[in-house]
Amino acid sequence: MSRILSGIQPSGELHIGNYLGAVKNWVELQKKYECIYFIADYHAITGSYEPADLRRRTRQMAVSLLASGLDPAKSTLFVQSMVPEHTELTWIFSSVTPLGELERQTQYKDKSQRQESVSAGLLMYPVLQAADVLLYRADLIPVGEDQVQHLELAREVARRWNAKFHSDFFPEPKPLLTATRRIMGLDGQAKMSKSLGNTIGLLESPEEVWAKLRPAMTDPARVRRTDPGTPEICNIYHLHKAFNDEATVEHVAVQCRTAGWGCLDCKKVLLEGMMRELTPIRERACELEARPGLVTDALAAGAAHAGEIARSTMATVRDTMGLR
Ligand code: TRP
Ligand code: SF4
């Protein structure tokens, strides 16, 4: 059976962009594969941050993931720093990673340009990611388009390590691109992201979601209620596609083009569809908040299982490299 692995940054509560773009797919994959998922807290320390805030965001992410349907009975879920072998393998891989490749990574170039002081950790970020993947010798890595370059680097690290030590121990991991197109923020201008403040949280109440949907950008051609619109250019329409069935989506398109509905009518139907999917998730999250031991236990069990695989990989790696 193929082994799936992916990680997510500890950004706190999930928003519907992360959920539709990644986590919903992770939940599906549990049915068919052996899955290993983790919260990438070692990746979250390369810039400035508050320790208490990081711990809170990590915890909230764990709650969001479990509430979304990641099932500790089916998959392995843990926090990256609970398995310190990730960092040991990072150091080892740093010796087979060409510096030039790291300096060419798009994410590094973007982020380093925006900071006045750049840590070596920011440059090493993709090496840590290669270690995450190869530590478990995973085959398939569900990621978004923006992580493909990092994964290409992980493949190169695997090839170089294998070649240097005359081994075929590390398989080359393949990206598994998620079918969902990227979810735009409520402004309809940029990708949904916490830093832009254009998100809908996965655990928000219907009232909170409505307060955000109501003023959200639609087709600017619909100035008056009687002006027809073009659904394809409207972000609300794309959200309908994510939360409603095909027949409803088709109905929305017709009502928009013929000005049968106003945008508020359209948004009310969207709210209903969203809440059908999100209410059970919010309820599960409430249960988990009330019983924090469940979260702690799930993460501990996940880390114990991940740790076994990680220690076995590191034993082979050290042995092959003449360490100890
Ligand atoms: N860098 C990834 C992101 O920001 C998160 C991540 C860390 C990851 N390690 C990983 C994803 C390993 C896949 C595999 O989205
Ligand atoms: Fe967008 Fe719906 Fe308004 Fe059409 S009717 S512009 S799809 S909100």
mmCIF file of C-alpha atoms and ligand atoms in Angstrom, residues 213 216-222 227-238 240 252-253 255-257 259-267 270, ligand 2:
data_model
loop_
_atom_site.group_PDB
_atom_site.id
_atom_site.type_symbol
_atom_site.label_atom_id
_atom_site.label_comp_id
_atom_site.label_asym_id
_atom_site.label_seq_id
_atom_site.Cartn_x
_atom_site.Cartn_y
_atom_site.Cartn_z
ATOM 1 C CA LEU A 213 -20.737 36.726 3.230
ATOM 2 C CA ALA A 216 -18.541 40.024 0.112
ATOM 3 C CA MET A 217 -17.587 41.100 -3.402
ATOM 4 C CA THR A 218 -19.761 39.780 -6.297
ATOM 5 C CA ASP A 219 -19.961 40.497 -10.030
ATOM 6 C CA PRO A 220 -19.632 44.325 -10.213
ATOM 7 C CA ALA A 221 -21.987 44.345 -13.223
ATOM 8 C CA ARG A 222 -24.897 43.595 -10.865
ATOM 9 C CA ASP A 227 -28.956 43.640 -13.754
ATOM 10 C CA PRO A 228 -27.962 40.143 -14.931
ATOM 11 C CA GLY A 229 -24.563 38.782 -13.848
ATOM 12 C CA THR A 230 -21.845 36.379 -14.951
ATOM 13 C CA PRO A 231 -21.464 33.647 -12.335
ATOM 14 C CA GLU A 232 -18.012 32.484 -13.522
ATOM 15 C CA ILE A 233 -16.399 35.773 -12.508
ATOM 16 C CA CYS A 234 -18.011 35.765 -9.059
ATOM 17 C CA ASN A 235 -16.276 34.216 -6.067
ATOM 18 C CA ILE A 236 -19.623 33.398 -4.433
ATOM 19 C CA TYR A 237 -20.433 31.156 -7.388
ATOM 20 C CA HIS A 238 -17.145 29.268 -6.941
ATOM 21 C CA HIS A 240 -21.328 27.296 -4.319
ATOM 22 C CA VAL A 252 -27.497 29.431 -9.131
ATOM 23 C CA ALA A 253 -25.912 30.093 -12.531
ATOM 24 C CA GLN A 255 -30.694 32.724 -11.468
ATOM 25 C CA CYS A 256 -27.587 34.916 -11.727
ATOM 26 C CA ARG A 257 -27.627 35.230 -15.539
ATOM 27 C CA ALA A 259 -31.347 38.265 -12.545
ATOM 28 C CA GLY A 260 -33.913 35.870 -11.063
ATOM 29 C CA TRP A 261 -32.132 36.202 -7.738
ATOM 30 C CA GLY A 262 -30.403 39.123 -6.188
ATOM 31 C CA CYS A 263 -26.939 38.541 -4.768
ATOM 32 C CA LEU A 264 -28.301 38.360 -1.219
ATOM 33 C CA ASP A 265 -30.696 35.529 -2.195
ATOM 34 C CA CYS A 266 -27.751 33.760 -3.769
ATOM 35 C CA LYS A 267 -25.603 34.220 -0.660
ATOM 36 C CA LEU A 270 -24.657 29.456 -0.153
HETATM 37 FE FE1 SF4 B 2 -22.414 36.167 -7.602
HETATM 38 FE FE2 SF4 B 2 -24.665 34.929 -6.956
HETATM 39 FE FE3 SF4 B 2 -24.606 37.605 -7.297
HETATM 40 FE FE4 SF4 B 2 -24.323 35.987 -9.386
HETATM 41 S S1 SF4 B 2 -26.126 36.183 -8.068
HETATM 42 S S2 SF4 B 2 -23.070 37.797 -8.954
HETATM 43 S S3 SF4 B 2 -23.186 34.275 -8.506
HETATM 44 S S4 SF4 B 2 -23.578 36.417 -5.713
#
